[in-house]
Short mmCIF file of C-alpha atoms and ligand atoms in Angstrom, two decimals:
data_model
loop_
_atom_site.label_atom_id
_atom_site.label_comp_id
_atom_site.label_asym_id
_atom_site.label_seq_id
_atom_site.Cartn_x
_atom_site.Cartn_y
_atom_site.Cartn_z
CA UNK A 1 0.00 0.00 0.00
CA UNK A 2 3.02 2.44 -0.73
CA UNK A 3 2.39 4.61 -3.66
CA UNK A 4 1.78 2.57 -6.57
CA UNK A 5 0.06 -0.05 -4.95
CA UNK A 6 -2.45 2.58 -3.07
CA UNK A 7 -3.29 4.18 -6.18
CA UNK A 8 -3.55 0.90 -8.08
CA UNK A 9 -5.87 -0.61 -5.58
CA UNK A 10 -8.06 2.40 -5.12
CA UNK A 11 -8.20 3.17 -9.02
CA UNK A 12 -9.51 -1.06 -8.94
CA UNK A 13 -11.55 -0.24 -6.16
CA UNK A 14 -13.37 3.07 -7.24
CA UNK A 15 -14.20 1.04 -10.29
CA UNK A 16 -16.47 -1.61 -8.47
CA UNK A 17 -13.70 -4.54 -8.21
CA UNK A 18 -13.95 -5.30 -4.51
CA UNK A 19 -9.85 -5.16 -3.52
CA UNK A 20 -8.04 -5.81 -0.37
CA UNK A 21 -4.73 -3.58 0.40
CA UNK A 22 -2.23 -5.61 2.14
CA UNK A 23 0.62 -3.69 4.06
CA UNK A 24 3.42 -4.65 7.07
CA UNK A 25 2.78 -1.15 8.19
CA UNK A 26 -0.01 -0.99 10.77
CA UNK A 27 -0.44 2.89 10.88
CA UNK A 28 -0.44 3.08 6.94
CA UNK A 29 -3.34 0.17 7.01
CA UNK A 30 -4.62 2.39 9.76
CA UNK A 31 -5.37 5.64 7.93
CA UNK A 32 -6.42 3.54 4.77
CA UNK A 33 -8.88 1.81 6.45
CA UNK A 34 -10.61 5.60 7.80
CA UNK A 35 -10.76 6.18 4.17
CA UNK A 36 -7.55 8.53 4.61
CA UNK A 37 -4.85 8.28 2.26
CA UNK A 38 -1.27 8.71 4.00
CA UNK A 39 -0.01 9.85 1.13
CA UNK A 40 -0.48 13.29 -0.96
CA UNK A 41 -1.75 12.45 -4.49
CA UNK A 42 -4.98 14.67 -6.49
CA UNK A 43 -8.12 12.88 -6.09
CA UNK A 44 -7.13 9.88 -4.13
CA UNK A 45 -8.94 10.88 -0.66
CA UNK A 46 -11.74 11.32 -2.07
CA UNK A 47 -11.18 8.19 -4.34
CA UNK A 48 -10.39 6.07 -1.05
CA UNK A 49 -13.18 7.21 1.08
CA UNK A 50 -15.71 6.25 -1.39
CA UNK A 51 -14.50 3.15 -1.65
CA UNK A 52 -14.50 2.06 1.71
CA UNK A 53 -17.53 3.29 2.34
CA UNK A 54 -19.10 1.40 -0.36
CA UNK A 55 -17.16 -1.59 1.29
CA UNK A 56 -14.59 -2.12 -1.86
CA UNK A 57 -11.91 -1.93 -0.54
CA UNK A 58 -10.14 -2.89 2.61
CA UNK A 59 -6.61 -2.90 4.27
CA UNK A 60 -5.09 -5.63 6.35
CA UNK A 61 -2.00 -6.61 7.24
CA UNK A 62 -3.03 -9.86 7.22
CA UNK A 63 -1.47 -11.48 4.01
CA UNK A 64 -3.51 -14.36 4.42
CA UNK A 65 -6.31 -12.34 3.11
CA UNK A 66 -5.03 -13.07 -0.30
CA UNK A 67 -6.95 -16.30 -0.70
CA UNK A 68 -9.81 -14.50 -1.10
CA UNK A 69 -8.84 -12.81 -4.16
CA UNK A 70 -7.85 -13.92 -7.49
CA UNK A 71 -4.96 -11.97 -7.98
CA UNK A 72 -2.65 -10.51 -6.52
CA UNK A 73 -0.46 -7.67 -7.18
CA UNK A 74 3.52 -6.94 -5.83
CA UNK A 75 3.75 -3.46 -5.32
CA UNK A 76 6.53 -3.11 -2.67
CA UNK A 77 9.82 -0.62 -3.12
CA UNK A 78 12.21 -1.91 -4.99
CA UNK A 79 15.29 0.84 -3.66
CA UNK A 80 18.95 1.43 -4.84
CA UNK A 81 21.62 -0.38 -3.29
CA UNK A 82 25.36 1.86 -3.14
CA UNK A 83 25.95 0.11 -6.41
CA UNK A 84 23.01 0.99 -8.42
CA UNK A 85 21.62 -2.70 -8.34
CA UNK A 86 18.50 -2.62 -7.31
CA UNK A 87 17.50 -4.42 -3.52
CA UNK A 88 15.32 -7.30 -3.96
CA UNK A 89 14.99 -7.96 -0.39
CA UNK A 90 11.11 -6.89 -0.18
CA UNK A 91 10.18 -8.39 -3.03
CA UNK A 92 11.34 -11.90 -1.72
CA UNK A 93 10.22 -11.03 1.14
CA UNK A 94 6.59 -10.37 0.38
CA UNK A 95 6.59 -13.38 -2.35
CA UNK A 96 7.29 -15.46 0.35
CA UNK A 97 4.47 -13.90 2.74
CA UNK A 98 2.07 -14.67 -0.43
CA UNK A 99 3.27 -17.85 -1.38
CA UNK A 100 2.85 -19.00 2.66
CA UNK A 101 -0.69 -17.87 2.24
CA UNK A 102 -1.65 -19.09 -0.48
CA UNK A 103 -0.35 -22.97 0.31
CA UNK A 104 -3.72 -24.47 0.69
CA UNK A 105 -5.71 -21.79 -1.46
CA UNK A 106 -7.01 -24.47 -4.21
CA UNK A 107 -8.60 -22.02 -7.52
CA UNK A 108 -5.94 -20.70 -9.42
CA UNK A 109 -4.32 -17.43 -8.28
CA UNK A 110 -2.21 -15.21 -10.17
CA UNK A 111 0.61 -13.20 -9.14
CA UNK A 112 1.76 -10.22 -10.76
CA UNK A 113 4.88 -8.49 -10.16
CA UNK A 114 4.15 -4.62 -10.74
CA UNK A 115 7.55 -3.34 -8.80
CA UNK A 116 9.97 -2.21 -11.41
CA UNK A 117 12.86 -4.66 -11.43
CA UNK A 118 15.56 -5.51 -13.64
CA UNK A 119 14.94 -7.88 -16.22
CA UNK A 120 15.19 -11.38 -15.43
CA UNK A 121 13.92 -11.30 -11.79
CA UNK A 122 10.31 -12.29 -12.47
CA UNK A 123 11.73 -15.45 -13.70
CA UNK A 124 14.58 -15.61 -11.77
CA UNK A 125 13.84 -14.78 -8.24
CA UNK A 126 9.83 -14.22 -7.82
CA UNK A 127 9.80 -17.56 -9.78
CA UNK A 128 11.91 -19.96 -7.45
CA UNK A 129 10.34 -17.81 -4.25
CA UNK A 130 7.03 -18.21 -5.42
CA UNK A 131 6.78 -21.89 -6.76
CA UNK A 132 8.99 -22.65 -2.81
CA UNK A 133 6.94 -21.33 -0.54
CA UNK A 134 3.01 -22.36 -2.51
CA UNK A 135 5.02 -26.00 -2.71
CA UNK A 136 2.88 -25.35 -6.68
CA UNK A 137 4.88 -25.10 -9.64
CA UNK A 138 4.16 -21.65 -11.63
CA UNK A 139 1.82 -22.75 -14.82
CA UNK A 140 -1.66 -24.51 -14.66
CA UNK A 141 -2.49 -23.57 -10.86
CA UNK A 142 -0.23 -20.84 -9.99
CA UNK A 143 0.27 -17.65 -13.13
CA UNK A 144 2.69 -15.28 -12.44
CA UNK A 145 2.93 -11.98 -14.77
CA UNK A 146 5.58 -9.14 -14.82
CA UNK A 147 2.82 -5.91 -15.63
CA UNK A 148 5.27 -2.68 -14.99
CA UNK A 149 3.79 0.39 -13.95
CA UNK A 150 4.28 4.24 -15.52
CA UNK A 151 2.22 5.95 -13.50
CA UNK A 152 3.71 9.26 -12.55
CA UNK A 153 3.40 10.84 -8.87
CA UNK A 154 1.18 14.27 -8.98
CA UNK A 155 -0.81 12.75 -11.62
CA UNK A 156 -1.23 8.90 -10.42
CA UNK A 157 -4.73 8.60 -10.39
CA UNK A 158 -5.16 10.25 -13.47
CA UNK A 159 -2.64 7.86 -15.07
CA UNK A 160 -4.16 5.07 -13.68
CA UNK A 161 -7.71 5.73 -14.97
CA UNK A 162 -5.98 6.82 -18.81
CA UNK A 163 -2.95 4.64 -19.53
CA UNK A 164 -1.54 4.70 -22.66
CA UNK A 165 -0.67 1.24 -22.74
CA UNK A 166 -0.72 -1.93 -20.26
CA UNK A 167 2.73 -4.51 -20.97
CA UNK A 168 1.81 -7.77 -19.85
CA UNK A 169 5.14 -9.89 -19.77
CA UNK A 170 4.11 -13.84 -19.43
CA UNK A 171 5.74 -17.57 -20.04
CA UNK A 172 2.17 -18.88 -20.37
CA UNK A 173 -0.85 -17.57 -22.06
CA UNK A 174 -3.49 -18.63 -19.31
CA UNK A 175 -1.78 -15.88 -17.00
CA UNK A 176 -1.67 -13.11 -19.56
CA UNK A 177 -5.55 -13.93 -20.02
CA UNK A 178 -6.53 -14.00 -16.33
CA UNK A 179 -4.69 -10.06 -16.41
CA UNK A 180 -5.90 -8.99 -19.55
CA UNK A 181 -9.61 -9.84 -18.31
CA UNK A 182 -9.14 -8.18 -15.08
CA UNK A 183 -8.17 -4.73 -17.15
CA UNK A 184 -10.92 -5.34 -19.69
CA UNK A 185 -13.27 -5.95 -16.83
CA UNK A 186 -11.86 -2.73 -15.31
CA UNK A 187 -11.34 -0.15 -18.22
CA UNK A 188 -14.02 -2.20 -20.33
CA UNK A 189 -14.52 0.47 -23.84
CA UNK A 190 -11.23 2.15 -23.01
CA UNK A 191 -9.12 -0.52 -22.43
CA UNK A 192 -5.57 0.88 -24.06
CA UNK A 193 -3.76 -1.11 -26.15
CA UNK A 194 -2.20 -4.27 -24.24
CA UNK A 195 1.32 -5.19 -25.27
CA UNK A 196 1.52 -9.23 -24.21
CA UNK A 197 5.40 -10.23 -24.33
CA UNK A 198 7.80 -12.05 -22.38
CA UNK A 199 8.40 -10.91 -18.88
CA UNK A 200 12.03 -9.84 -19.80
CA UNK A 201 10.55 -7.57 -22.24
CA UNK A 202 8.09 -5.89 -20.18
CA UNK A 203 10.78 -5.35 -16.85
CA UNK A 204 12.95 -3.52 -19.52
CA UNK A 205 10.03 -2.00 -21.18
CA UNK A 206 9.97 0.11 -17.52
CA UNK A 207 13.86 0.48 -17.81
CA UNK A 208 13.95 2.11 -21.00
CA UNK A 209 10.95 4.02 -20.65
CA UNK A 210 12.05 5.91 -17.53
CA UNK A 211 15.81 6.16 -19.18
CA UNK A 212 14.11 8.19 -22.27
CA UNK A 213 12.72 10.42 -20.22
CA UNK A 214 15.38 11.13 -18.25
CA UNK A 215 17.72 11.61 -21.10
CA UNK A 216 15.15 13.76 -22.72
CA UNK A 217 15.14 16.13 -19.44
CA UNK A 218 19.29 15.71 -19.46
CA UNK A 219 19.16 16.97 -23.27
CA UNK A 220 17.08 19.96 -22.39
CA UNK A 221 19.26 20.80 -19.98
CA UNK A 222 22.17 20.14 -22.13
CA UNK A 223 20.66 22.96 -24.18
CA UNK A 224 19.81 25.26 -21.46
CA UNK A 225 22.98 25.61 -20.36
CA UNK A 226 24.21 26.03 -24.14
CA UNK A 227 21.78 29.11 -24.34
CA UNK A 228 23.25 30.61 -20.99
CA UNK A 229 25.70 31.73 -22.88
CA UNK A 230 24.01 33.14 -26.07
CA UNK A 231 22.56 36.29 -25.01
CA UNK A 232 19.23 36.59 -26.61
CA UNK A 233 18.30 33.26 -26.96
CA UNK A 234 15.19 31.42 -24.45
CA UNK A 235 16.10 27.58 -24.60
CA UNK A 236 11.63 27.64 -23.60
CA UNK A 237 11.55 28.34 -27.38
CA UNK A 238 14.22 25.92 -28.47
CA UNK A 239 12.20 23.31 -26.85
CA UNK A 240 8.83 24.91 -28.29
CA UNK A 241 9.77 24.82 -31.56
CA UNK A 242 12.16 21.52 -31.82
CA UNK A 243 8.64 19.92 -29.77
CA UNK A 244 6.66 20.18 -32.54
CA UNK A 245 8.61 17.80 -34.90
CA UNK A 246 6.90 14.76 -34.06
CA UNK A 247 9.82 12.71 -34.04
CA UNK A 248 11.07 14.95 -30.84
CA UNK A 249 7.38 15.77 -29.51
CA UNK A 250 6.48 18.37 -26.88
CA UNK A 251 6.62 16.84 -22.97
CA UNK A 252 9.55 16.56 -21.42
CA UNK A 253 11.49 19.68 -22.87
CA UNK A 254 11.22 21.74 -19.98
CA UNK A 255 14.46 22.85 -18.63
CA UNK A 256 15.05 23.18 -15.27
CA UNK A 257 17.29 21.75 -12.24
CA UNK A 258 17.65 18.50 -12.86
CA UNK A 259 15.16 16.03 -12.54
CA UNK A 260 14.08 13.73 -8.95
CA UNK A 261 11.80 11.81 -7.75
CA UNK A 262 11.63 8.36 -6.37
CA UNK A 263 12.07 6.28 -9.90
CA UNK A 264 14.36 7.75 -12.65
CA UNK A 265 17.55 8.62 -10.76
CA UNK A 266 16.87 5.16 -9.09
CA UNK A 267 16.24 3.14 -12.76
CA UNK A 268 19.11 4.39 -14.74
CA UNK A 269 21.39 3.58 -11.85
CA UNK A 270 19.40 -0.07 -11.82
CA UNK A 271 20.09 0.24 -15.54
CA UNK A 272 23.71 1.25 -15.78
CA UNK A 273 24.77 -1.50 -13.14
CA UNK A 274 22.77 -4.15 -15.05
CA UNK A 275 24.11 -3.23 -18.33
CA UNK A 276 27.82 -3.05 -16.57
CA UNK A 277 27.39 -6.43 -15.39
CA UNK A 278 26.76 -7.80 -18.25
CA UNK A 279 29.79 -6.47 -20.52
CA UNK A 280 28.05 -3.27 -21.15
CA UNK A 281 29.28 0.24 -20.98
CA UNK A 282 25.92 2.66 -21.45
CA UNK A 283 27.77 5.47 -22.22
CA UNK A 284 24.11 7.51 -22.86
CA UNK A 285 22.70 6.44 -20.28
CA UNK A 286 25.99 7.72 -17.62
CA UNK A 287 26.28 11.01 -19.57
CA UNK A 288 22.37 11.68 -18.82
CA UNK A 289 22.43 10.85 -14.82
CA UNK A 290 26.11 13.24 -14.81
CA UNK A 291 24.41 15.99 -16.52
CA UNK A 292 21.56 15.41 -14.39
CA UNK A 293 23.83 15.79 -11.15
CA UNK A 294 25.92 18.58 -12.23
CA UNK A 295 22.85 20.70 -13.23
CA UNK A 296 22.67 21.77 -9.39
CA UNK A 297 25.99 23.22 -10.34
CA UNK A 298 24.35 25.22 -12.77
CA UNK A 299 22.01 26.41 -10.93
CA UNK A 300 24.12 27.69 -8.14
CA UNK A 301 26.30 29.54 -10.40
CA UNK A 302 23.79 31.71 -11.24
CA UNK A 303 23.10 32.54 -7.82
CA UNK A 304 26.84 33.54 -7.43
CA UNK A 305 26.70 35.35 -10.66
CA UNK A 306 23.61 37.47 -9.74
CA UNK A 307 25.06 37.78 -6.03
CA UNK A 308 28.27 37.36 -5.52
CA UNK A 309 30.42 34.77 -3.11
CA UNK A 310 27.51 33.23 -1.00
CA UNK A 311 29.37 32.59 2.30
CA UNK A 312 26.95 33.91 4.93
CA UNK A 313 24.07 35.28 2.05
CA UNK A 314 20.81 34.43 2.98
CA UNK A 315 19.51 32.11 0.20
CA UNK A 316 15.64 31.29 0.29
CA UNK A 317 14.81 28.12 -1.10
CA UNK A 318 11.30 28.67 -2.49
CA UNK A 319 9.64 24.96 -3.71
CA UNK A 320 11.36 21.57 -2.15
CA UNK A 321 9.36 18.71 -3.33
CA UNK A 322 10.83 17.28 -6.53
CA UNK A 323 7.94 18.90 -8.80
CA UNK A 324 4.24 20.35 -7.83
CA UNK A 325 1.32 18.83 -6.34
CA UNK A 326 3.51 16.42 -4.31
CA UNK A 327 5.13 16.18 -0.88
CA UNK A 328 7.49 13.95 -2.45
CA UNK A 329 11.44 14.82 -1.55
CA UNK A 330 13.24 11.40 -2.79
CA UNK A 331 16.10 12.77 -4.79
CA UNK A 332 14.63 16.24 -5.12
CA UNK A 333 16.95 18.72 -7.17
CA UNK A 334 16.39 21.00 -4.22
CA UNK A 335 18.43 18.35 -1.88
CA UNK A 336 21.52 18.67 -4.50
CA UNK A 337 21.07 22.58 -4.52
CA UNK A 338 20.66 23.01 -0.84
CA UNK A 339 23.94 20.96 -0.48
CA UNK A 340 25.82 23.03 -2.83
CA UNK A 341 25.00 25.76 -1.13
CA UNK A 342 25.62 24.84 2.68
CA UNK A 343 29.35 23.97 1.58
CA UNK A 344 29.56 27.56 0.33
CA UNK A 345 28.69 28.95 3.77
CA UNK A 346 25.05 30.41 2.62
CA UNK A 347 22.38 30.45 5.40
CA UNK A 348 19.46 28.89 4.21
CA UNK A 349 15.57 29.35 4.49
CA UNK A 350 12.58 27.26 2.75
CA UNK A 351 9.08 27.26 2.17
CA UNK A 352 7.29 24.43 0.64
CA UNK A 353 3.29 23.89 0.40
CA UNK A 354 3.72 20.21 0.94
CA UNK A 355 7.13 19.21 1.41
CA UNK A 356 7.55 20.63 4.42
CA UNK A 357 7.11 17.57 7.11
CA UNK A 358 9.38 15.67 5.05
CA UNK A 359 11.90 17.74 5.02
CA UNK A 360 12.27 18.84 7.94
CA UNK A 361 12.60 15.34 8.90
CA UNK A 362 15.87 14.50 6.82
CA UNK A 363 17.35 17.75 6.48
CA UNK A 364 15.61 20.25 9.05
CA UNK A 365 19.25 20.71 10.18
CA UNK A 366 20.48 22.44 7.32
CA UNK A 367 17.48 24.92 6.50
CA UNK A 368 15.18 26.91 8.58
CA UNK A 369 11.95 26.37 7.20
CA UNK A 370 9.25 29.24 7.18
CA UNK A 371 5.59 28.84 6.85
CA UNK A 372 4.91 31.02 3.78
CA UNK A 373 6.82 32.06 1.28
CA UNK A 374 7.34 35.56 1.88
CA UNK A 375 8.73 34.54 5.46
CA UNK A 376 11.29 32.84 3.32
CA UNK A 377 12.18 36.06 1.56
CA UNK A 378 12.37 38.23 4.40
CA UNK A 379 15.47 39.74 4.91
CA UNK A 380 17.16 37.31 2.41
CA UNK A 381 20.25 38.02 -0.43
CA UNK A 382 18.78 35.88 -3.03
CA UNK A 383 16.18 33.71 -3.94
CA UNK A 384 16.10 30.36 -5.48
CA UNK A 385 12.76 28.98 -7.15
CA UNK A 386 13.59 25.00 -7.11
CA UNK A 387 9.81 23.81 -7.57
CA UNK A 388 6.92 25.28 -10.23
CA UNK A 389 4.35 25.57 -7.54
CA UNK A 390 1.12 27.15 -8.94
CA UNK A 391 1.80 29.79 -5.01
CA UNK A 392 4.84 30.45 -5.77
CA UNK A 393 4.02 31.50 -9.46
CA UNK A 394 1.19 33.95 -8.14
CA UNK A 395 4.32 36.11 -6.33
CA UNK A 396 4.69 39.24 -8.11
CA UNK A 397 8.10 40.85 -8.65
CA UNK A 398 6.91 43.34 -5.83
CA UNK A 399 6.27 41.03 -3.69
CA UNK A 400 10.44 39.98 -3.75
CA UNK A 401 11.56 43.58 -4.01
CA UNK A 402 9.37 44.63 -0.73
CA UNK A 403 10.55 41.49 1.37
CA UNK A 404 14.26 40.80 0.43
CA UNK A 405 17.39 42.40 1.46
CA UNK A 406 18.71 42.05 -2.18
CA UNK A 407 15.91 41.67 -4.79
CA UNK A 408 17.89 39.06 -6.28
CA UNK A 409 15.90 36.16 -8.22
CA UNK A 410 17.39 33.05 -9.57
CA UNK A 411 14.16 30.90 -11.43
CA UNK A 412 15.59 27.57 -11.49
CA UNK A 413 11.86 26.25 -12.82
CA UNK A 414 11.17 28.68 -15.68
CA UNK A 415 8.21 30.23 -13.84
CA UNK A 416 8.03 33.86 -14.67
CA UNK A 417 7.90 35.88 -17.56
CA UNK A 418 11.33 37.45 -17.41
CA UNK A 419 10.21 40.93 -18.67
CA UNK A 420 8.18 41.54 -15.37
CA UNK A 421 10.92 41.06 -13.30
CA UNK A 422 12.97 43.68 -14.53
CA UNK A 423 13.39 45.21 -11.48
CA UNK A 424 15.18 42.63 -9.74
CA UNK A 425 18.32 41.16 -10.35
CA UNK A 426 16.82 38.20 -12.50
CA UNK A 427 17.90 34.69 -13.68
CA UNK A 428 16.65 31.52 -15.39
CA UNK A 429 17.72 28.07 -16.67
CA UNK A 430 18.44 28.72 -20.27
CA UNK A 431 17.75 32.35 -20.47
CA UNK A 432 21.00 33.53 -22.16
CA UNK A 433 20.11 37.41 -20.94
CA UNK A 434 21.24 37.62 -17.34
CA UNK A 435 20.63 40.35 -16.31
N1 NAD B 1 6.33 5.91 -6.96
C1 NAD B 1 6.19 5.92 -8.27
O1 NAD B 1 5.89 6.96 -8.86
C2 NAD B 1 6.38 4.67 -9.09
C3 NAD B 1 5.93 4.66 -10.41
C4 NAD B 1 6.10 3.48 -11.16
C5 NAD B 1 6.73 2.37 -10.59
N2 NAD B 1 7.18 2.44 -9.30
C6 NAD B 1 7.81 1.24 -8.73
O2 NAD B 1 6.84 0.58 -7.94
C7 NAD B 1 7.46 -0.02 -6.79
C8 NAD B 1 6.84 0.53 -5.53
O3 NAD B 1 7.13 1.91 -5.45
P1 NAD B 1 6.38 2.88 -4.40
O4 NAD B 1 6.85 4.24 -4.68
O5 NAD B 1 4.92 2.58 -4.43
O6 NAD B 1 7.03 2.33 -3.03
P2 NAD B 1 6.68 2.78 -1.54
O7 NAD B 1 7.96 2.76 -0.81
O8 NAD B 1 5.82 4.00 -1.55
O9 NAD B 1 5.76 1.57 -1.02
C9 NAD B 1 6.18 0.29 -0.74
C10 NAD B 1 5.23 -0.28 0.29
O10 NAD B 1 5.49 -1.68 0.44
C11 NAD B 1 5.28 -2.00 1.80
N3 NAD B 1 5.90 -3.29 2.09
C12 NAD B 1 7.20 -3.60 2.25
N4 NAD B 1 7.35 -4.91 2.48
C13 NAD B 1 6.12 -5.46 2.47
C14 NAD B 1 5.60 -6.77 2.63
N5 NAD B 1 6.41 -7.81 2.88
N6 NAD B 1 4.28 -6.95 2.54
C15 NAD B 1 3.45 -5.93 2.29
N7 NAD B 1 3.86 -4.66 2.13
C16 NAD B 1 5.18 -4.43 2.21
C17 NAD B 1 5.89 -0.84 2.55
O11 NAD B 1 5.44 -0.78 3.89
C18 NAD B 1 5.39 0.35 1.69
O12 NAD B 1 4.15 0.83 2.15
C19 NAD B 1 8.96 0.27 -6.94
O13 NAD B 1 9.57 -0.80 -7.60
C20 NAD B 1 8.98 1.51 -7.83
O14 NAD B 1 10.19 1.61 -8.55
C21 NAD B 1 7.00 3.55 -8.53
#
């Protein structure tokens, strides 16, 4: 019941198929069961309390639950090890849990692994797992299906309801069919188009998906920080026009600090180890999470540009979740910025809608964290916009220039239209006109 699995089972849930959320955490279960979801994501409460108040769905920690269900779903973390491999150790873990429970269950049950892990492990390590502790061999009792998922946090139950694809990777066609049924039964006339493969394909399906997109967001960048030093030229209409070859298309060409989240900084290192295993230098694929990682550089030079050395400048940090509409921190671009600039000496103050809790959790010893964002400006040298909340967008340029001791602006998100911040000391990604 983390974040794929919540939305997944209240999406299932919300549709009419009755569901059952299984989690080791007791609190999490808790709040799910009050129809609260414990994480932030746009129209899940309301998604979750309707469903368990019209008794579809409920959270146990009881695995053994399972047996009455036809399918189940692995949804657990799958997190980055120092070497980039990935850690299986929940995944065995809860395959185990599931294959205990479902010893005795007699129908047949299917098992799908939704985590995203590297290819080979569906077969490989659910596989053994699974077919030990049923005591069943995978295939006429017991299906097992590698089903990757690409929904994206801010917009999960949105890309839940509207996928533009479902990759069903199987080694036998009755488990592919028990899956394909369930999503027909669930999206019935807009069931998207349903890729069936081998499971190999589908877990690298997920790999190279999330690596495109990264590398896309690494190229943009790439190009930013070309334009930074063309005066006159706005990488936003680089990315405009080049976006409208299809070949290129439009998403993912918006320059900025460098991407985060939970998943692609997490993948490509999953990726790159993989492919180094294996004999395999991924040159691309290196170059995109370096680029990614020096971008923070970037964006602290332009604070030092606009303001000089920072050692003892007040630097507010406006936006700390790793885009909008989330709470999410995991590998924010703000973490890498913030870190940057502690080593130069600067003091440091943050607002976040959201983020806030979780920050202050992990790094509340490095920044003092205000409770609006003007707080955060108050008395401050320079200001740093690290996260395109719609709040922070609404601040006018008077609003910097009457709260800061140096109206100096540094929009790391592309936010504002330069031209109305003329009267502060303005920068952006990819803007080659610093002021
Ligand atoms: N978060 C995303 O946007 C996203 C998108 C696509 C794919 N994924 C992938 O999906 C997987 C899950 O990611 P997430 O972000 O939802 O993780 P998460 O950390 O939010 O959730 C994992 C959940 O699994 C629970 N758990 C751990 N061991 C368990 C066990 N034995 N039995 C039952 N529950 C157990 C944890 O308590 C936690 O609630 C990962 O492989 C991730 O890469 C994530």
């Amino acid at each position: 019941m983390g974040y794929v699995g919540l939305c997944t089972a209240a999406t299932f849930a919300s549709c009419g198929i009755p569901t059952i959320g299984i989690d080791i955490d007791e609190n999490r279960i808790q709040q799910i069961r009050k129809g609260q979801a414990p994480i932030h994501e746009p129209q899940l409460d309301l998604m979750l309390k309707k469903a368990v108040k019209r008794n579809l769905l409920d959270a146990t920690t009881d695995v053994s639950r399972v047996t009455d269900t036809r399918s189940s779903f692995l949804t657990v973390g799958t997190p980055s090890q120092p070497d980039g491999s990935i850690d299986l150790t929940f995944v065995k873990k809860a395959t185990e849990e599931l294959g205990t429970a479902l010893q005795n269950k007699e129908d047949y049950h299917l098992v799908v692994v939704k985590s995203t892990v590297i290819p080979g492990t569906t077969n490989n390590t659910v596989k053994p797992v699974l077919e030990q502790s049923t005591g069943k061999i995978v295939g006429p009792s017991l299906g097992l299906c590698a089903n990757p998922e690409f929904l994206k946090e801010g917009t999960a139950i949105s890309d839940a309801l509207h996928p533009d694809k479902i990759v069903i990777g199987s080694n036998d066609k009755k488990s592919a069919a028990q899956l394909t049924r369930l999503y027909r039964e669930f999206y019935r006339s807009r069931l998207p188009p349903v890729i069936t493969t081998t499971p190999e394909t589908a877990e690298l399906v997920k790999y190279a998906s999330n690596a495109f997109l990264a590398t896309k967001v690494s190229f943009i960048n790439t190009i930013a920080n070309i334009s930074q030093h063309i005066p006159g030229v706005d990488v936003n209409q680089v990315a405009e026009a080049i976006g409208r070859d299809p070949r290129i298309g439009p998403l993912f060409l918006k320059a900025g600090p460098g991407y985060g989240g939970s998943c692609f900084h997490k993948d490509l290192q999953a990726l790159i180890n993989h492919s180094q295993l294996q004999g395999y230098d991924p040159l691309l694929l290196k170059a995109t999470e370096k680029t990614n990682e020096e971008q923070a550089d970037r964006v602290v030079e332009l604070a030092e540009k606009l303001a000089g050395p920072l050692d003892q400048k007040r630097i507010a940090i406006l936006g700390l979740a790793f885009k909008k509409d989330t709470d999410d921190i995991r590998e924010a671009s703000s973490i890498r910025v913030i870190d940057r600039l502690s080593k130069k000496g600067a003091r440091l103050v943050g607002y976040d809608p959201m983020a806030m809790p979780n920050f202050e959790r992990i790094f509340g010893d490095m920044i003092e964290l205000t409770k609006d964002p003007l707080g955060a400006l108050r008395g401050a040298d320079c200001a740093i916009v690290m996260t395109e909340w719609d709040e922070l967008r609404k601040l006018k340029a008077k609003d910097y220039i009457a709260q800061m001791r140096q109206p100096i602006l540094v929009d790391a998100r592309r936010i504002y239209n330069a031209p109305e911040f003329k009267e502060l000391k303005f920068a952006a990604i990819g803007l080659g006109s610093v002021a």
